[in-house]
Amino acid sequence: MARIAIVTGGTRGIGEAISLTLQEQGFTVAANYGGNIEAAKAFTARTGIPSYRWDVGDHEACIHNCNDIAAELGPIDVVVNNAGITRDGVLHKMSFDDWNEVMRINLGGCFNMAKATFPGMRERGWGRIVNIGSINGQAGQYGQVNYAAAKSGIHGFTKALAQEGAKFGVTVNAIAPGYVDTDMVAAVPAPVLEKIVAKIPVGRLAQANEIARGVTFFTSEDAGFVTGSTMSINGGQHMY
Ligand code: NAD
């Protein structure tokens, strides 16, 4: 029987590429999303992958939606914590709300989804959790104390939960993408983006499916000995 995978923020950008790649690998995929209902409907019509709207920063919503998906599709074997937002600004101008919202969704979402699914994986003796961090969580970035802290937190969260899952066949890994050609990066002003690309040794942005291939590896049967690890996919921009 096909294994069941949930991808948060799985209907567009990197998440869409991850949902499609997991589907190609034979997983039954459920894609969560946060906002645009029409775009999610179009994604489901295009791919056949059901989409479910809830806020991953909302603890109770994660618990009951994961329970509903498990009742509908079967026990959840794989979670990819991909949903994320930016609320950039230098610290002296950043509001508490901008700080809190990024922590709540980007880091809190990983906790909420793990609470909803890790105990079942542990009981069944198999599971894969992949958390999408960021180069900016490894290296820091001007104007992103909230985002860099949340992403850096994801890397610590990954290593700690990996230790808890190891004896139970549950691996927990992270991917730290560099700059990827998605809506999130399209929001960066062009002159800033030009300077960023100039610092990428490969000389271009990543394509979303180049990040998704890393997820394919971590979620495979073959990767059972790989846990607590961070895969940097950044065109050589930061060698960590
Ligand atoms: P995107 O903005 O294109 O998509 C983000 C997805 O997250 C959307 O599907 C959105 O619906 C979902 N989302 C946002 N808030 C949510 C919430 N509260 N609850 C549920 N879903 C929510 O972003 P992207 O560029 O595809 O980025 C995906 C992930 O990769 C993010 O975690 C981002 O931080 C990370 N990342 C992106 C880049 C990049 O260059 N694009 C680089 C490093 C890391």
Coordinates of N, CA, C and O in Angstrom, one line a residue, residues 64-187:
H64 N -6.2 18.4 14.4 CA -7.5 17.8 13.9 C -7.4 17.6 12.4 O -8.0 16.6 11.8
N65 N -6.7 18.5 11.6 CA -6.6 18.2 10.2 C -5.7 17.0 9.9 O -6.1 16.2 8.9
C66 N -4.7 16.8 10.6 CA -3.9 15.6 10.4 C -4.7 14.3 10.8 O -4.6 13.3 10.0
N67 N -5.5 14.4 11.8 CA -6.4 13.3 12.2 C -7.4 13.0 11.1 O -7.6 11.9 10.7
D68 N -7.9 14.1 10.5 CA -8.9 13.9 9.4 C -8.3 13.3 8.2 O -8.9 12.4 7.6
I69 N -7.1 13.8 7.9 CA -6.4 13.2 6.7 C -6.1 11.7 6.9 O -6.2 10.9 6.0
A70 N -5.6 11.4 8.1 CA -5.3 10.0 8.4 C -6.6 9.1 8.3 O -6.5 8.0 7.8
A71 N -7.7 9.7 8.8 CA -9.0 8.9 8.7 C -9.4 8.7 7.2 O -9.9 7.7 6.8
E72 N -9.1 9.7 6.4 CA -9.5 9.7 5.0 C -8.5 8.9 4.1 O -9.0 8.1 3.3
L73 N -7.2 9.1 4.3 CA -6.2 8.5 3.4 C -5.5 7.3 4.0 O -5.0 6.4 3.3
G74 N -5.3 7.3 5.4 CA -4.5 6.3 6.0 C -3.5 7.0 6.9 O -3.3 8.2 6.9
P75 N -2.8 6.2 7.8 CA -1.8 6.7 8.7 C -0.7 7.5 8.0 O -0.2 7.1 6.9
I76 N -0.3 8.6 8.6 CA 0.7 9.5 7.9 C 2.1 9.0 8.2 O 2.5 9.0 9.4
D77 N 2.8 8.8 7.1 CA 4.2 8.2 7.2 C 5.2 9.3 7.0 O 6.4 9.1 7.4
V78 N 4.9 10.3 6.3 CA 5.9 11.4 5.9 C 5.3 12.7 6.1 O 4.1 13.0 5.7
V79 N 6.0 13.6 6.7 CA 5.6 15.0 6.8 C 6.8 15.9 6.2 O 7.9 15.7 6.6
V80 N 6.5 16.8 5.3 CA 7.4 17.8 4.9 C 7.0 19.1 5.3 O 5.9 19.6 4.9
N81 N 7.7 19.7 6.3 CA 7.4 21.0 6.8 C 8.0 22.1 5.9 O 9.1 22.5 6.1
N82 N 7.2 22.5 5.0 CA 7.7 23.4 4.0 C 7.1 24.8 4.1 O 7.7 25.8 3.7
A83 N 5.9 24.9 4.7 CA 5.2 26.2 4.8 C 6.1 27.2 5.5 O 6.7 27.0 6.5
G84 N 6.1 28.4 4.9 CA 6.9 29.5 5.5 C 6.6 30.8 4.9 O 6.0 30.9 3.8
I85 N 6.9 31.8 5.8 CA 6.6 33.2 5.3 C 7.8 34.1 5.7 O 8.7 33.7 6.4
T86 N 7.9 35.2 5.0 CA 8.8 36.3 5.4 C 8.1 37.5 5.9 O 7.0 37.8 5.4
R87 N 8.6 38.2 6.8 CA 8.2 39.6 7.3 C 9.4 40.4 7.5 O 9.8 40.6 8.6
D88 N 10.1 40.7 6.4 CA 11.5 41.3 6.6 C 11.5 42.7 7.1 O 10.5 43.5 6.8
G89 N 12.5 43.1 7.7 CA 12.8 44.5 8.1 C 13.9 44.5 9.1 O 14.2 43.5 9.8
V90 N 14.6 45.6 9.2 CA 15.7 45.7 10.1 C 15.1 45.7 11.5 O 14.0 46.1 11.7
L91 N 15.9 45.2 12.5 CA 15.4 45.0 13.8 C 14.8 46.3 14.4 O 13.7 46.3 15.0
H92 N 15.4 47.5 14.2 CA 14.9 48.7 14.8 C 13.5 49.1 14.2 O 12.8 49.9 14.8
K93 N 13.2 48.5 13.1 CA 11.8 48.8 12.5 C 10.9 47.6 12.6 O 9.7 47.7 12.2
M94 N 11.4 46.5 13.0 CA 10.5 45.3 13.0 C 9.6 45.3 14.2 O 10.0 45.5 15.3
S95 N 8.3 45.0 13.9 CA 7.3 45.0 15.0 C 7.3 43.7 15.7 O 7.8 42.7 15.1
F96 N 6.8 43.6 16.9 CA 6.7 42.3 17.6 C 5.9 41.4 16.8 O 6.1 40.2 16.7
D97 N 4.8 41.9 16.1 CA 4.0 41.0 15.4 C 4.7 40.4 14.2 O 4.5 39.2 13.9
D98 N 5.6 41.1 13.5 CA 6.4 40.6 12.4 C 7.4 39.5 13.0 O 7.6 38.5 12.3
W99 N 7.9 39.7 14.2 CA 8.8 38.7 14.8 C 7.9 37.4 15.1 O 8.2 36.3 14.7
N100 N 6.8 37.6 15.8 CA 6.0 36.6 16.3 C 5.4 35.7 15.2 O 5.3 34.5 15.3
E101 N 4.9 36.4 14.2 CA 4.2 35.6 13.1 C 5.2 34.7 12.4 O 4.8 33.5 12.1
V102 N 6.4 35.1 12.2 CA 7.4 34.3 11.5 C 7.8 33.1 12.4 O 7.9 32.0 11.9
M103 N 7.9 33.4 13.7 CA 8.3 32.3 14.6 C 7.1 31.3 14.7 O 7.3 30.1 14.7
R104 N 5.9 31.8 14.8 CA 4.7 31.0 15.0 C 4.5 30.1 13.8 O 4.2 28.9 14.0
I105 N 4.6 30.6 12.6 CA 4.4 29.8 11.4 C 5.6 29.0 11.0 O 5.5 27.7 10.9
N106 N 6.7 29.6 10.9 CA 7.9 28.9 10.3 C 8.4 27.8 11.3 O 8.8 26.7 10.9
L107 N 8.6 28.2 12.6 CA 9.1 27.2 13.6 C 8.0 26.5 14.3 O 8.0 25.3 14.4
G108 N 7.0 27.3 14.7 CA 5.9 26.7 15.5 C 5.2 25.6 14.6 O 4.7 24.6 15.1
G109 N 5.1 25.9 13.3 CA 4.5 24.9 12.4 C 5.1 23.5 12.4 O 4.5 22.5 12.4
C110 N 6.5 23.5 12.6 CA 7.2 22.3 12.6 C 6.8 21.5 13.9 O 6.6 20.3 13.9
F111 N 6.8 22.2 15.0 CA 6.4 21.6 16.3 C 4.9 21.0 16.2 O 4.7 19.9 16.5
N112 N 4.0 21.9 15.7 CA 2.6 21.5 15.6 C 2.4 20.2 14.7 O 1.7 19.3 15.1
M113 N 3.1 20.2 13.6 CA 2.9 19.1 12.7 C 3.6 17.8 13.2 O 3.1 16.7 13.1
A114 N 4.7 18.0 13.9 CA 5.4 16.8 14.5 C 4.5 16.3 15.7 O 4.3 15.1 15.8
K115 N 3.9 17.2 16.5 CA 3.0 16.7 17.6 C 1.9 15.9 17.0 O 1.4 14.9 17.6
A116 N 1.4 16.3 15.8 CA 0.2 15.6 15.2 C 0.6 14.3 14.6 O -0.3 13.4 14.5
T117 N 1.8 14.1 14.2 CA 2.2 12.9 13.4 C 3.3 12.0 13.9 O 3.3 10.8 13.6
F118 N 4.2 12.6 14.7 CA 5.4 11.8 15.1 C 5.0 10.7 16.0 O 5.5 9.6 15.9
P119 N 4.0 10.9 17.0 CA 3.7 9.7 17.9 C 3.2 8.5 17.1 O 3.6 7.4 17.4
G120 N 2.4 8.7 16.0 CA 2.0 7.6 15.2 C 3.1 6.9 14.5 O 3.2 5.7 14.4
M121 N 4.0 7.7 13.9 CA 5.1 7.2 13.2 C 6.0 6.3 14.1 O 6.4 5.2 13.8
R122 N 6.2 6.8 15.3 CA 7.0 6.1 16.4 C 6.3 4.8 16.7 O 7.0 3.8 16.8
E123 N 5.0 4.8 16.9 CA 4.3 3.6 17.2 C 4.4 2.5 16.1 O 4.5 1.4 16.4
R124 N 4.3 3.0 14.9 CA 4.3 2.1 13.7 C 5.7 1.7 13.3 O 5.9 0.8 12.5
G125 N 6.7 2.4 13.8 CA 8.1 2.0 13.6 C 8.7 2.4 12.2 O 9.7 1.9 11.7
W126 N 8.0 3.4 11.6 CA 8.6 4.0 10.4 C 8.0 5.4 10.2 O 6.8 5.7 10.4
G127 N 8.9 6.3 9.8 CA 8.5 7.7 9.5 C 9.6 8.5 8.9 O 10.8 8.2 9.1
R128 N 9.2 9.5 8.3 CA 10.2 10.5 7.7 C 9.6 11.9 7.9 O 8.5 12.2 7.4
I129 N 10.4 12.7 8.5 CA 10.0 14.1 8.7 C 11.2 14.9 8.0 O 12.4 14.7 8.3
V130 N 10.8 15.8 7.1 CA 11.8 16.7 6.4 C 11.4 18.1 6.7 O 10.2 18.5 6.3
N131 N 12.3 18.9 7.2 CA 12.0 20.3 7.5 C 12.7 21.2 6.6 O 13.9 21.0 6.4
I132 N 12.0 22.2 6.0 CA 12.7 23.1 5.1 C 13.2 24.3 5.8 O 12.5 25.1 6.3
G133 N 14.5 24.3 6.0 CA 15.2 25.4 6.7 C 15.6 26.5 5.6 O 14.8 26.8 4.7
S134 N 16.8 27.0 5.7 CA 17.2 28.0 4.8 C 18.7 28.4 5.0 O 19.2 28.3 6.1
I135 N 19.3 28.7 3.9 CA 20.7 29.3 3.9 C 20.7 30.4 4.9 O 21.7 30.6 5.6
N136 N 19.6 31.2 5.0 CA 19.7 32.4 5.9 C 19.5 32.0 7.4 O 19.8 32.8 8.2
G137 N 19.1 30.7 7.6 CA 19.2 30.2 9.0 C 20.6 29.7 9.4 O 20.9 29.6 10.5
Q138 N 21.4 29.5 8.4 CA 22.8 29.0 8.6 C 23.7 30.2 8.7 O 24.6 30.3 9.5
A139 N 23.5 31.2 7.8 CA 24.5 32.3 7.6 C 24.0 33.6 8.2 O 24.8 34.5 8.3
G140 N 22.7 33.7 8.5 CA 22.1 35.0 8.9 C 21.8 35.8 7.6 O 22.4 35.5 6.5
Q141 N 21.0 36.8 7.7 CA 20.8 37.7 6.6 C 20.3 39.1 7.1 O 19.4 39.1 8.0
Y142 N 20.8 40.1 6.6 CA 20.4 41.5 7.0 C 18.9 41.7 6.8 O 18.4 41.3 5.8
G143 N 18.3 42.2 7.8 CA 16.8 42.5 7.7 C 16.0 41.3 7.9 O 14.8 41.3 7.6
Q144 N 16.6 40.2 8.5 CA 15.8 39.0 8.7 C 16.0 38.3 10.0 O 16.2 37.1 10.1
V145 N 16.1 39.1 11.1 CA 16.3 38.5 12.4 C 15.2 37.4 12.7 O 15.5 36.4 13.3
N146 N 14.0 37.7 12.3 CA 12.9 36.8 12.6 C 13.0 35.5 11.8 O 13.0 34.4 12.3
Y147 N 13.2 35.7 10.5 CA 13.3 34.5 9.6 C 14.5 33.7 9.9 O 14.5 32.5 10.0
A148 N 15.7 34.4 10.1 CA 16.9 33.6 10.3 C 16.8 32.9 11.6 O 17.3 31.7 11.7
A149 N 16.2 33.5 12.7 CA 16.1 32.8 14.0 C 15.2 31.6 13.8 O 15.5 30.5 14.4
A150 N 14.1 31.8 13.1 CA 13.1 30.7 13.0 C 13.8 29.5 12.2 O 13.6 28.3 12.6
K151 N 14.5 29.9 11.1 CA 15.1 28.8 10.3 C 16.2 28.1 11.0 O 16.4 26.9 10.9
S152 N 17.0 28.9 11.7 CA 18.1 28.4 12.5 C 17.5 27.4 13.6 O 18.0 26.3 13.9
G153 N 16.3 27.8 14.2 CA 15.6 27.0 15.1 C 15.2 25.7 14.5 O 15.2 24.6 15.2
I154 N 14.8 25.7 13.3 CA 14.4 24.5 12.6 C 15.6 23.5 12.5 O 15.4 22.3 12.7
H155 N 16.8 24.0 12.3 CA 17.9 23.1 12.3 C 18.2 22.4 13.6 O 18.4 21.3 13.7
G156 N 18.0 23.2 14.7 CA 18.1 22.6 16.1 C 17.0 21.6 16.4 O 17.2 20.6 16.9
F157 N 15.8 22.0 16.0 CA 14.6 21.2 16.2 C 14.8 19.8 15.5 O 14.6 18.7 16.1
T158 N 15.4 19.9 14.3 CA 15.6 18.7 13.5 C 16.6 17.7 14.2 O 16.3 16.5 14.3
K159 N 17.7 18.3 14.7 CA 18.7 17.4 15.3 C 18.2 16.8 16.7 O 18.5 15.7 17.0
A160 N 17.4 17.6 17.4 CA 16.8 17.1 18.7 C 15.8 16.0 18.4 O 15.8 14.9 19.0
L161 N 14.8 16.2 17.5 CA 13.8 15.2 17.2 C 14.4 14.0 16.6 O 13.9 12.8 16.8
A162 N 15.4 14.2 15.8 CA 16.1 13.0 15.2 C 16.6 12.0 16.2 O 16.5 10.8 16.1
Q163 N 17.1 12.5 17.3 CA 17.5 11.7 18.4 C 16.4 10.9 19.0 O 16.5 9.7 19.4
E164 N 15.2 11.6 19.1 CA 14.0 10.9 19.7 C 13.5 9.8 18.8 O 12.9 8.8 19.2
G165 N 13.6 10.0 17.5 CA 13.0 9.1 16.5 C 13.9 7.9 16.1 O 13.4 6.9 15.6
A166 N 15.2 8.1 16.3 CA 16.2 7.2 15.7 C 15.9 5.7 16.0 O 15.9 4.8 15.1
K167 N 15.6 5.4 17.3 CA 15.4 4.0 17.7 C 14.0 3.4 17.1 O 13.8 2.2 17.2
F168 N 13.2 4.3 16.6 CA 11.8 3.9 16.2 C 11.6 3.9 14.7 O 10.5 3.9 14.2
G169 N 12.7 4.0 14.0 CA 12.6 4.0 12.5 C 12.1 5.3 11.9 O 11.7 5.4 10.8
V170 N 12.1 6.4 12.7 CA 11.7 7.7 12.2 C 12.9 8.6 12.1 O 13.6 8.9 13.0
T171 N 13.1 9.0 10.8 CA 14.2 9.9 10.6 C 13.7 11.3 10.5 O 12.6 11.6 10.0
V172 N 14.5 12.3 10.9 CA 14.2 13.7 10.8 C 15.4 14.4 10.3 O 16.5 14.4 10.8
N173 N 15.2 15.0 9.1 CA 16.3 15.7 8.4 C 15.8 17.1 8.0 O 14.6 17.4 8.0
A174 N 16.7 17.9 7.5 CA 16.4 19.3 7.1 C 17.1 19.5 5.7 O 18.1 18.9 5.4
I175 N 16.5 20.4 5.0 CA 17.1 20.9 3.8 C 17.3 22.4 4.0 O 16.4 23.1 4.4
A176 N 18.4 22.9 3.6 CA 18.7 24.4 3.7 C 18.8 24.9 2.3 O 19.9 24.8 1.7
P177 N 17.7 25.3 1.6 CA 17.8 25.8 0.3 C 18.6 27.2 0.3 O 18.4 27.9 1.2
G178 N 19.3 27.4 -0.8 CA 19.7 28.8 -1.1 C 18.6 29.5 -1.8 O 17.4 29.2 -1.5
Y179 N 18.8 30.4 -2.7 CA 17.8 31.2 -3.3 C 17.1 30.4 -4.5 O 17.8 30.0 -5.4
V180 N 15.8 30.3 -4.4 CA 15.0 29.5 -5.3 C 14.1 30.4 -6.1 O 13.5 31.3 -5.5
D181 N 13.9 30.1 -7.4 CA 13.0 30.9 -8.2 C 11.6 30.6 -7.9 O 10.9 29.8 -8.5
T182 N 11.0 31.3 -6.9 CA 9.6 31.2 -6.5 C 9.0 32.6 -6.2 O 9.8 33.6 -6.2
D183 N 7.7 32.6 -5.8 CA 7.1 33.8 -5.5 C 7.8 34.6 -4.3 O 7.8 35.8 -4.3
M184 N 8.3 33.7 -3.3 CA 9.0 34.3 -2.2 C 10.2 35.2 -2.6 O 10.4 36.3 -2.1
V185 N 10.9 34.7 -3.6 CA 12.1 35.4 -4.0 C 11.7 36.5 -5.0 O 12.4 37.5 -5.1
A186 N 10.6 36.3 -5.7 CA 10.1 37.3 -6.6 C 9.8 38.6 -5.9 O 9.8 39.7 -6.5
A187 N 9.5 38.5 -4.6 CA 9.2 39.7 -3.7 C 10.5 40.5 -3.4 O 10.4 41.6 -2.9

